[in-house]
Tab-separated table of C-alpha atoms in Angstrom:
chain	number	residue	atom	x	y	z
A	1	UNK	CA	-4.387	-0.553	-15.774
A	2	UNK	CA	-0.850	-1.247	-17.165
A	3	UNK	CA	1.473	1.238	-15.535
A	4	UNK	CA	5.252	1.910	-16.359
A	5	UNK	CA	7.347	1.781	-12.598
A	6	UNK	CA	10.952	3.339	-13.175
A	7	UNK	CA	13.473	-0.124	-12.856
A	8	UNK	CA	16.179	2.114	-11.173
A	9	UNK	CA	14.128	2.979	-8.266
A	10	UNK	CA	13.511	2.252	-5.353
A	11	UNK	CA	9.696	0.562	-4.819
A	12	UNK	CA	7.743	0.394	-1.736
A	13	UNK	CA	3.944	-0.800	-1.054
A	14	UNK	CA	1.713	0.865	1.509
A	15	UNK	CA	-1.831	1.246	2.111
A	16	UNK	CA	-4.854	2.262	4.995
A	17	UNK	CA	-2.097	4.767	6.365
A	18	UNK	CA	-6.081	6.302	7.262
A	19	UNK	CA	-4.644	10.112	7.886
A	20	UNK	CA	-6.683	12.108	10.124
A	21	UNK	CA	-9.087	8.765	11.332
A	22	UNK	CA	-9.516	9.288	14.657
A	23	UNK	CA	-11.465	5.813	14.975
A	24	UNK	CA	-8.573	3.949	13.332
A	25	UNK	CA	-6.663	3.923	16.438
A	26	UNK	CA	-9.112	1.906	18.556
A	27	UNK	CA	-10.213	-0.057	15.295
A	28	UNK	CA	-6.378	-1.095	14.382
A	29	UNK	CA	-5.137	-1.200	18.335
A	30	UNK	CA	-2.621	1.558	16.905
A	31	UNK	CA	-0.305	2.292	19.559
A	32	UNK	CA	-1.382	6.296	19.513
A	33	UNK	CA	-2.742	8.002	22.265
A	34	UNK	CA	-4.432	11.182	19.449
A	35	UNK	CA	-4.742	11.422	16.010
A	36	UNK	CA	-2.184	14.241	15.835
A	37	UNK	CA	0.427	11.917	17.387
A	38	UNK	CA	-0.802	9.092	14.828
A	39	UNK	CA	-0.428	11.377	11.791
A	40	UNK	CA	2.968	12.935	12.959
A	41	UNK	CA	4.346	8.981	13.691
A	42	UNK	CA	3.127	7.828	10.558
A	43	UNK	CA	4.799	10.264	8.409
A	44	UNK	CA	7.960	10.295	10.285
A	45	UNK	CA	7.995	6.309	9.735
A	46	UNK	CA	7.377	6.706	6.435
A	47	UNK	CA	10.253	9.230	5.676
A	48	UNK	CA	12.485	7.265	7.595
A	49	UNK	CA	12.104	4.254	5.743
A	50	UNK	CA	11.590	5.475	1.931
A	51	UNK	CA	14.291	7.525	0.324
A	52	UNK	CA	12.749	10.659	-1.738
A	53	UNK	CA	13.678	9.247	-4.977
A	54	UNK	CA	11.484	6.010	-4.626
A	55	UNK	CA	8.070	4.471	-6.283
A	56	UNK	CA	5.412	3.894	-3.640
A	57	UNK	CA	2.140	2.083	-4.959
A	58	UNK	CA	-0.634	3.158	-2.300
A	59	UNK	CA	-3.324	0.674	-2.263
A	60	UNK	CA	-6.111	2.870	-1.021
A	61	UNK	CA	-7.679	4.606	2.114
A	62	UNK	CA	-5.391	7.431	2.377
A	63	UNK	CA	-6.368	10.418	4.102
A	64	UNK	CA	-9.845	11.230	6.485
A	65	UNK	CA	-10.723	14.913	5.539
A	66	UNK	CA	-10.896	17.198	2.118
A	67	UNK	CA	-8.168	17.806	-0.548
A	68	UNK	CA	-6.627	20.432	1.491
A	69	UNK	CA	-6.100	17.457	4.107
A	70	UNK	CA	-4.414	15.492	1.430
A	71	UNK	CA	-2.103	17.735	0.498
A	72	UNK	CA	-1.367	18.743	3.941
A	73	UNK	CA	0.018	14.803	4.376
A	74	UNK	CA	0.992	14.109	0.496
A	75	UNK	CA	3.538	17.110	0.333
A	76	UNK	CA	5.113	15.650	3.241
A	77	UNK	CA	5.583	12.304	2.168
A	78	UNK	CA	8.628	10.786	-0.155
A	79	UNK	CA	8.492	8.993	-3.150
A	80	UNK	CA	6.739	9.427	-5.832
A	81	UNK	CA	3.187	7.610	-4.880
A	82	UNK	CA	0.769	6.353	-6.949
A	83	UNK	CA	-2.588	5.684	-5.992
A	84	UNK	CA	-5.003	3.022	-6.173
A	85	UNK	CA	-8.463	3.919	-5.079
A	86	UNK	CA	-9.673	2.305	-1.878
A	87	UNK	CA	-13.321	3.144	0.252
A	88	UNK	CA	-12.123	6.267	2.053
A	89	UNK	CA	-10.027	8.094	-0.719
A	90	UNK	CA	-12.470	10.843	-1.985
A	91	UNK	CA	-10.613	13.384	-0.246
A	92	UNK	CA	-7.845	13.039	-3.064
A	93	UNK	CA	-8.293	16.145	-5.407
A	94	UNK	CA	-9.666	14.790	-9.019
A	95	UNK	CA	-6.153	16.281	-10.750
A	96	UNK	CA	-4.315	13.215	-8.506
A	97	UNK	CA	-4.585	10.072	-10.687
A	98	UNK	CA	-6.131	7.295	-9.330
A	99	UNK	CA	-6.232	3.610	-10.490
A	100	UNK	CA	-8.815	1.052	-9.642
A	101	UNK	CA	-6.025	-1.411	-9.844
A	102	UNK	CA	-2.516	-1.721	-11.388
A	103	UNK	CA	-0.434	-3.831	-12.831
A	104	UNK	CA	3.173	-3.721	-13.522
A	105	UNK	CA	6.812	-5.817	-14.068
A	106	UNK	CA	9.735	-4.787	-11.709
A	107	UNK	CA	12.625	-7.059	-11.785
A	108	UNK	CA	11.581	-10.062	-13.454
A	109	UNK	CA	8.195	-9.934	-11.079
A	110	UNK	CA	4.895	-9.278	-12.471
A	111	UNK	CA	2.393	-7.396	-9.489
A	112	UNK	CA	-1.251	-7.033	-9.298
A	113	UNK	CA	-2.286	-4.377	-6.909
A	114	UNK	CA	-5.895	-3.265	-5.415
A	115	UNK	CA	-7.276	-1.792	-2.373
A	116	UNK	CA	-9.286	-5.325	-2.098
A	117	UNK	CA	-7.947	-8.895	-1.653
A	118	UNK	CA	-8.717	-11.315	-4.655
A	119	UNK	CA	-9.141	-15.051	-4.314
A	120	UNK	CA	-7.488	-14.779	-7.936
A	121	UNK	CA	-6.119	-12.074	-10.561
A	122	UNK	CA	-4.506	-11.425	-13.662
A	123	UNK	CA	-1.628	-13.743	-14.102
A	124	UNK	CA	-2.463	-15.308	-10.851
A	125	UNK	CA	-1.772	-18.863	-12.355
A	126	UNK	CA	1.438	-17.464	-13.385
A	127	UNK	CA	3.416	-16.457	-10.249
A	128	UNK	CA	2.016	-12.780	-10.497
A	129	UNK	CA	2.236	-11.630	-6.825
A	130	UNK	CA	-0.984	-9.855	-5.656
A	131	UNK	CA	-0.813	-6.712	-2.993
A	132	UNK	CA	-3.760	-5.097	-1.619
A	133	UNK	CA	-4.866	-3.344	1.557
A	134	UNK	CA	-8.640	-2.541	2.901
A	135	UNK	CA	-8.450	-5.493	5.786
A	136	UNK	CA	-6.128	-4.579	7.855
A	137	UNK	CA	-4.676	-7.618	8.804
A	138	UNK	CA	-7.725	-9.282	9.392
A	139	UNK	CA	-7.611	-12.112	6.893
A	140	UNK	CA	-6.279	-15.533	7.092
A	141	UNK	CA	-3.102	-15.343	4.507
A	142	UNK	CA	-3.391	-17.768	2.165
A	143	UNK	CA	0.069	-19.975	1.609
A	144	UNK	CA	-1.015	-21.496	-1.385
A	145	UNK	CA	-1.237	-17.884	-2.919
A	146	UNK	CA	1.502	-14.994	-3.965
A	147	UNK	CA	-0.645	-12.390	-2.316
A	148	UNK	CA	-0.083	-10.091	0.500
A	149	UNK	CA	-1.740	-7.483	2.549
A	150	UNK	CA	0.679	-4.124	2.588
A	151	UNK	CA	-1.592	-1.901	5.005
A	152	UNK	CA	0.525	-0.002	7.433
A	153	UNK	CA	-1.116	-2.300	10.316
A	154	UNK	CA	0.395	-5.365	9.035
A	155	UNK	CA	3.904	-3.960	9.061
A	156	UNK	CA	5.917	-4.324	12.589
A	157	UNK	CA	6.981	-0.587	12.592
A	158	UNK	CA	2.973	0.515	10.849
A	159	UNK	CA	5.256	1.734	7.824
A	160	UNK	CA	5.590	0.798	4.072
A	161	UNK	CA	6.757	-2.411	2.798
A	162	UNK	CA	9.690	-2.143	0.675
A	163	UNK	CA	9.946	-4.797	-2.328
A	164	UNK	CA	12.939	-6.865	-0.739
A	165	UNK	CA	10.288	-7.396	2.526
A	166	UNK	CA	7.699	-8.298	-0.148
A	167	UNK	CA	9.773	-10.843	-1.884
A	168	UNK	CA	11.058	-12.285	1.360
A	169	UNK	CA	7.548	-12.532	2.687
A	170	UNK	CA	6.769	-14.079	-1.082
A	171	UNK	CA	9.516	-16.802	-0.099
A	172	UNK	CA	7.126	-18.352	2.597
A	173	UNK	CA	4.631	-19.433	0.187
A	174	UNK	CA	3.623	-22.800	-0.962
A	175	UNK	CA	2.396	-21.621	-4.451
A	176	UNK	CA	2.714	-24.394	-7.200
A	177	UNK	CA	2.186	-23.076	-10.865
A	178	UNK	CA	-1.101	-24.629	-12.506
């Protein structure tokens, strides 16, 4: 879906922040010793790094729990966030809008975003850059691609990417129009 993202604002990427996942710790070698310490760290990171007046596209696997559980962490969290559906989000109350994917400009760049990697995507061919989540680091990143896996556990500090880290991170590829 075709979304509208403010120009004046500040943008940030995140996904598999995995609220209230207990297993996540050992799965993701997250440096957490509970899952209350891991949900208290993560938001703190979070607010630390994204100013309350920001965008935040979420690319899925938000919160462990009911909708109760997602608000306790969603009221907590800055920016404005806009979900995109991932595995583990049906804990997010129906009157939350989700997106199977979207797609936006922002600055002369064109994004593609989904909770799962594609080997190619709208624009692709184009220099359309690709975000996603759902692997959690695990996959191989592709140079000759504009793509890039925004889950908390591929960030240094487990905390949203902001768009300057994206585009620097979009510097390193090899990607040759077609």
């Amino acid at each position: 879906m075709k979304i509208k993202i403010d120009q004046n604002l500040p943008l940030f990427f995140s996904s598999d922040l995995h609220y209230n996942h207990a297993r996540i710790i050992q799965y993701t070698n997250r440096p957490f010793n509970s899952v209350t310490e891991m949900n208290g760290e993560l938001i703190r990171r979070w607010n630390e790094k994204v100013p309350k007046n920001a965008t935040v596209i979420f690319d899925g696997d938000f919160v462990f729990g009911n909708s109760n559980t997602f608000y306790e962490v969603y009221n907590r969290l800055n920016g404005q966030i806009i979900f995109v559906y991932g595995n583990h989000d049906k804990p997010i109350p129906k009157e939350i809008r989700k997106y199977d994917v979207v797609e936006f400009s922002y600055n002369k760049n064109y994004f593609f975003c989904s909770h799962y990697a594609h080997k190619v995507w709208n624009l692709s061919h184009h220099g359309s850059i690709h975000l996603y989540g759902h692997s959690h680091g695990s996959l191989e990143d592709d140079k000759n691609a504009l793509s890039m896996d925004v889950g908390i556990d591929c960030h240094k500090n487990l905390e949203p990417f902001s768009l300057e880290e994206v585009l620097e991170f979009m510097k390193t590829k090899e990607w040759k129009p077609i």
